[in-house]
mmCIF file of C-alpha atoms in Angstrom:
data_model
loop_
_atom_site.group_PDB
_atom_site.id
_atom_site.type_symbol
_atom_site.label_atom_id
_atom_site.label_comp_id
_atom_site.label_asym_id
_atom_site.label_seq_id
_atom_site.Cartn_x
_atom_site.Cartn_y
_atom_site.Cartn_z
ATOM 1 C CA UNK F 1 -40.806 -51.610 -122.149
ATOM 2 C CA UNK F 2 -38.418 -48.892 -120.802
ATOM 3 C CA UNK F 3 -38.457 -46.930 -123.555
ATOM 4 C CA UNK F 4 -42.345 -47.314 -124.215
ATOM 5 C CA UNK F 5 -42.762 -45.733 -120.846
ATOM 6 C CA UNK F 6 -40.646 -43.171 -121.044
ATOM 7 C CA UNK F 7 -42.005 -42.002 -124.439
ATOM 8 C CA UNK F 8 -45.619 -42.491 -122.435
ATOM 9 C CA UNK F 9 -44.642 -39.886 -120.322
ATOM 10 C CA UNK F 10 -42.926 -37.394 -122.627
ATOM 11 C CA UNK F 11 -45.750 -37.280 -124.998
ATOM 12 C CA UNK F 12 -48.718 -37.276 -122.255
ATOM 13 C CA UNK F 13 -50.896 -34.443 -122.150
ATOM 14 C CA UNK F 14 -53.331 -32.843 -120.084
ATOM 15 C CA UNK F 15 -57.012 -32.112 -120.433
ATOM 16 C CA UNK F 16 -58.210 -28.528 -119.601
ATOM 17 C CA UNK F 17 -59.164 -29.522 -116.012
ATOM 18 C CA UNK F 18 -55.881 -31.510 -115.423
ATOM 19 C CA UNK F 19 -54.068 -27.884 -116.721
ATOM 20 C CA UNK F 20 -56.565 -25.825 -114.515
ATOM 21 C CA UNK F 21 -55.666 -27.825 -111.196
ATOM 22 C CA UNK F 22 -51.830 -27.979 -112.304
ATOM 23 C CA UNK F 23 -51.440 -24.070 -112.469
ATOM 24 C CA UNK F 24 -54.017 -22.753 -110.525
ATOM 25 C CA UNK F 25 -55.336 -21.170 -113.026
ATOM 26 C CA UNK F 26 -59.327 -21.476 -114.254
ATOM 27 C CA UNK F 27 -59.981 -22.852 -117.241
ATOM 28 C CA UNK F 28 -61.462 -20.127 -118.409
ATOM 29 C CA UNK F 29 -57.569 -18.092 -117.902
ATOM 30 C CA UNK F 30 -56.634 -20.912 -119.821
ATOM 31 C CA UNK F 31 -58.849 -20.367 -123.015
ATOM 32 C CA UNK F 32 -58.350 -16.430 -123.107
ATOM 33 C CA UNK F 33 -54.491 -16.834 -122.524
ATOM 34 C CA UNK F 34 -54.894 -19.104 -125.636
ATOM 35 C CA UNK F 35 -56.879 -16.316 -127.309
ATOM 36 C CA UNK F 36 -54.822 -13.193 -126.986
ATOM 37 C CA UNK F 37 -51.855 -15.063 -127.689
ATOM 38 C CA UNK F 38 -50.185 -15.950 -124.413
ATOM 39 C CA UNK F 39 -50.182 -19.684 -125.455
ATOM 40 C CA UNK F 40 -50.046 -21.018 -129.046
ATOM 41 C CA UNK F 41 -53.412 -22.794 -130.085
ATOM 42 C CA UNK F 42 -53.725 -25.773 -127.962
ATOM 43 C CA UNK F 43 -54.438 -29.101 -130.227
ATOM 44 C CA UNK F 44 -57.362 -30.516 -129.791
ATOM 45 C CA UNK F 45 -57.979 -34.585 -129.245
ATOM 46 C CA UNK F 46 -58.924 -35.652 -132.584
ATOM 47 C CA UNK F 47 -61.887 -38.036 -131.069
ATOM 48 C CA UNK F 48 -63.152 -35.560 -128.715
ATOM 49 C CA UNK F 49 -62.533 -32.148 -129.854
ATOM 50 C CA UNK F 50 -60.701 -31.092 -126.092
ATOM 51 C CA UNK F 51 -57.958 -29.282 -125.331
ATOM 52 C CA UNK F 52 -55.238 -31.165 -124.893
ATOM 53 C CA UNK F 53 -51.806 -29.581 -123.221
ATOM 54 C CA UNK F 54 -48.445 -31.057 -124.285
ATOM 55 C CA UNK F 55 -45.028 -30.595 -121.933
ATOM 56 C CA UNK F 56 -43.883 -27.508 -123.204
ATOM 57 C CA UNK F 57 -47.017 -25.344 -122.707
ATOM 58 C CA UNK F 58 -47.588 -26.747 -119.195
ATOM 59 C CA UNK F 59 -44.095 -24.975 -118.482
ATOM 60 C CA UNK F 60 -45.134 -21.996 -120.663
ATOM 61 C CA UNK F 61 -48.464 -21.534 -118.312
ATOM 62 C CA UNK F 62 -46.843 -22.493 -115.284
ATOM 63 C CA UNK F 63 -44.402 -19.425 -115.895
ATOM 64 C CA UNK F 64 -46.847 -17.816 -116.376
ATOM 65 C CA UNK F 65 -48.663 -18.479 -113.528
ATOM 66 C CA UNK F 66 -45.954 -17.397 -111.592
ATOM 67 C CA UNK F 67 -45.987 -13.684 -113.319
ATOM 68 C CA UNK F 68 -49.853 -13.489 -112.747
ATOM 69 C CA UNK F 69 -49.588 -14.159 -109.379
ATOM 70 C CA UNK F 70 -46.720 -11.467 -109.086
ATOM 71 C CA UNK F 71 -48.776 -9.098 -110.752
ATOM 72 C CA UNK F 72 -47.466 -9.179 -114.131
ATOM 73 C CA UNK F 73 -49.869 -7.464 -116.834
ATOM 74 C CA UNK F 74 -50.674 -9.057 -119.328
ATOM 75 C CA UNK F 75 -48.137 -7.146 -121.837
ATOM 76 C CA UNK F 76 -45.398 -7.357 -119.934
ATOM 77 C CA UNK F 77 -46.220 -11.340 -119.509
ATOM 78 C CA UNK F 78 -45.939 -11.461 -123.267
ATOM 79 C CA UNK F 79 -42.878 -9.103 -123.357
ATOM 80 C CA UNK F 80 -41.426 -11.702 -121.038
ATOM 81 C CA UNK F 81 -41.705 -14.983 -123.286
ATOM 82 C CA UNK F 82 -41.021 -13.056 -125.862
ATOM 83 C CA UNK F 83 -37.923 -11.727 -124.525
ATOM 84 C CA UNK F 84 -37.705 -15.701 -123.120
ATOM 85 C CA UNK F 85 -37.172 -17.006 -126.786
ATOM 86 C CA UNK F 86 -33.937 -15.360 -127.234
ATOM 87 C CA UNK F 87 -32.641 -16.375 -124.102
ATOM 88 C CA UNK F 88 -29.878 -15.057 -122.354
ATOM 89 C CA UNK F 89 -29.309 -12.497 -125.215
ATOM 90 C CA UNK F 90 -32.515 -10.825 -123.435
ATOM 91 C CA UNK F 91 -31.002 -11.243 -119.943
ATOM 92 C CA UNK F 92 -30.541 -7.499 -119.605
ATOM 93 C CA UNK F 93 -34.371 -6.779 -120.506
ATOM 94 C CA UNK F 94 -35.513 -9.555 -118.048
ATOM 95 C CA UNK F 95 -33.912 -8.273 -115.526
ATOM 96 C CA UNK F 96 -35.363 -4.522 -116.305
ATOM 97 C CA UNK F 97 -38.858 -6.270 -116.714
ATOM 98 C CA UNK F 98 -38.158 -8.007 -113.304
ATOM 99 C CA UNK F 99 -36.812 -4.889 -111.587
ATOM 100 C CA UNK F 100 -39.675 -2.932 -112.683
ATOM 101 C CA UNK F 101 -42.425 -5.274 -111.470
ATOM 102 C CA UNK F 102 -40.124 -5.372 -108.245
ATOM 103 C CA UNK F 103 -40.562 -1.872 -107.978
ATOM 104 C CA UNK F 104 -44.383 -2.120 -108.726
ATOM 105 C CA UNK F 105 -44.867 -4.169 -105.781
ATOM 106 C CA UNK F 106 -42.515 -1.971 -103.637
ATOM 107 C CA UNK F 107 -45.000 0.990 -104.314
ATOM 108 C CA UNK F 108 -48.276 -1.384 -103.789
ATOM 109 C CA UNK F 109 -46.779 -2.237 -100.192
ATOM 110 C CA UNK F 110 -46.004 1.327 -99.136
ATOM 111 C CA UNK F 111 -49.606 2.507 -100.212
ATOM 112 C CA UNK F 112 -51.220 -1.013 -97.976
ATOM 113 C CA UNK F 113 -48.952 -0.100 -95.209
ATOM 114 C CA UNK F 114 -50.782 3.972 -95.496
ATOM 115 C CA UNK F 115 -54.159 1.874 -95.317
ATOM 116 C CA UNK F 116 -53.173 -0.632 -92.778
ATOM 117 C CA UNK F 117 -52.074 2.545 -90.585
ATOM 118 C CA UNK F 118 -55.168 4.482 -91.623
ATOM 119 C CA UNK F 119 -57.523 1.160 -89.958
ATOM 120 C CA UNK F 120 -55.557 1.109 -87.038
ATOM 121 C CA UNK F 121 -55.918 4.259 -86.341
ATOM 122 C CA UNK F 122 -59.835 4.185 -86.960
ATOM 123 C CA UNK F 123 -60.003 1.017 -84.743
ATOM 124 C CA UNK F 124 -58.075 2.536 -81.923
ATOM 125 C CA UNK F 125 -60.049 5.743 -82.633
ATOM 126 C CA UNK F 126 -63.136 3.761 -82.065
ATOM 127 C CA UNK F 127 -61.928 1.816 -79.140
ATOM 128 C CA UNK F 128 -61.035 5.255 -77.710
ATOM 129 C CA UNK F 129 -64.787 6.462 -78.107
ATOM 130 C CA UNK F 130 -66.094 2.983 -76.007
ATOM 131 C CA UNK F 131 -63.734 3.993 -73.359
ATOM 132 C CA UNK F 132 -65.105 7.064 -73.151
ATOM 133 C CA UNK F 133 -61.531 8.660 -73.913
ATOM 134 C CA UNK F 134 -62.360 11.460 -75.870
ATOM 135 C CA UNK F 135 -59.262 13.390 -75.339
ATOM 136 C CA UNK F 136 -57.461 10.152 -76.516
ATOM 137 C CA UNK F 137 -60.084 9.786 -79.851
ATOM 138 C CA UNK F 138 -59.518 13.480 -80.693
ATOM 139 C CA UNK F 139 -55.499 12.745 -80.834
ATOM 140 C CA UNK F 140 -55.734 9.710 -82.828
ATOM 141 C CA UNK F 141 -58.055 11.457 -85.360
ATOM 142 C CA UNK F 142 -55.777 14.065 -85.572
ATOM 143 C CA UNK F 143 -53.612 11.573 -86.758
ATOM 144 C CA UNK F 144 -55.579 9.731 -89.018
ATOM 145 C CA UNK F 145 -56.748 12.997 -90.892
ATOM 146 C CA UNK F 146 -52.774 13.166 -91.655
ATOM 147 C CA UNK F 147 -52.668 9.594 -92.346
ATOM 148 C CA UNK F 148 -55.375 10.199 -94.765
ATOM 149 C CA UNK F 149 -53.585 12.933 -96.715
ATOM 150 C CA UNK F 150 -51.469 10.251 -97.752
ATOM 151 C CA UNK F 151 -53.976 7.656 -98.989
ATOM 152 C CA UNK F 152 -54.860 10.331 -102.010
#
């Protein structure tokens, strides 16, 4: 009875929805991952014709969701399981995939941070004006046209 269970388990697989819910992903991801090639062809339940997902892809997509939601393209998710398959041999490139993805987000920070400044400014401009502080306005758009220059 053990053993029945534990095969159970190894061999159950999930539906589209159950996948969807699992990953946070929308089922819709999940069918154009499965087109370009992110996932191999998911079998389909010989009654009903669905999707069903077996152990191994639900950790394939649930790497993957990890990548997508740090920003990963869509190439450089496939260079990454592809990379994956020859394991540590590709420990090098992984790292330079990571690093540069690292250093994506890096950049993406820096340029909110310009924004975030650039809003503050405007509120505090504004907040300036209902004050009737127009000395105080005209300084903070001073700034704020320099702040600007670096938004471009």
């Amino acid at each position: 009875m053990i053993s029945d269970i534990s095969i159970a388990q190894t061999e159950a697989t999930l539906t589209i929805k159950q996948m969807a819910g699992l990953c946070g992903m929308s089922e819709y991801t999940l069918r154009y991952y499965e087109k370009v090639g992110l996932i191999e062809p998911i079998p389909r339940d010989r009654s009903s014709g669905h999707r069903r997902y077996r152990a191994e892809t639900v950790r394939i997509v649930e790497r993957l969701s990890c990548l997508r939601a740090s920003g990963f393209s869509l190439d450089d998710m496939r260079l990454y399981l592809q990379q994956r398959k020859r394991g540590d041999a590709a420990a090098a490139e992984q790292k330079a995939l990571f690093l540069a993805q690292a250093e994506q987000v890096a950049e993406q920070i820096r340029k909110l941070q310009i924004r975030q400044r650039y809003l503050n400014g405007k509120v505090a401009y504004w907040d300036a004006q209902m004050k009737g502080d127009l000395e105080q306005a005209a300084r903070i758009a001073e700034e704020n046209r320099e702040i600007a220059k670096a938004l471009k």
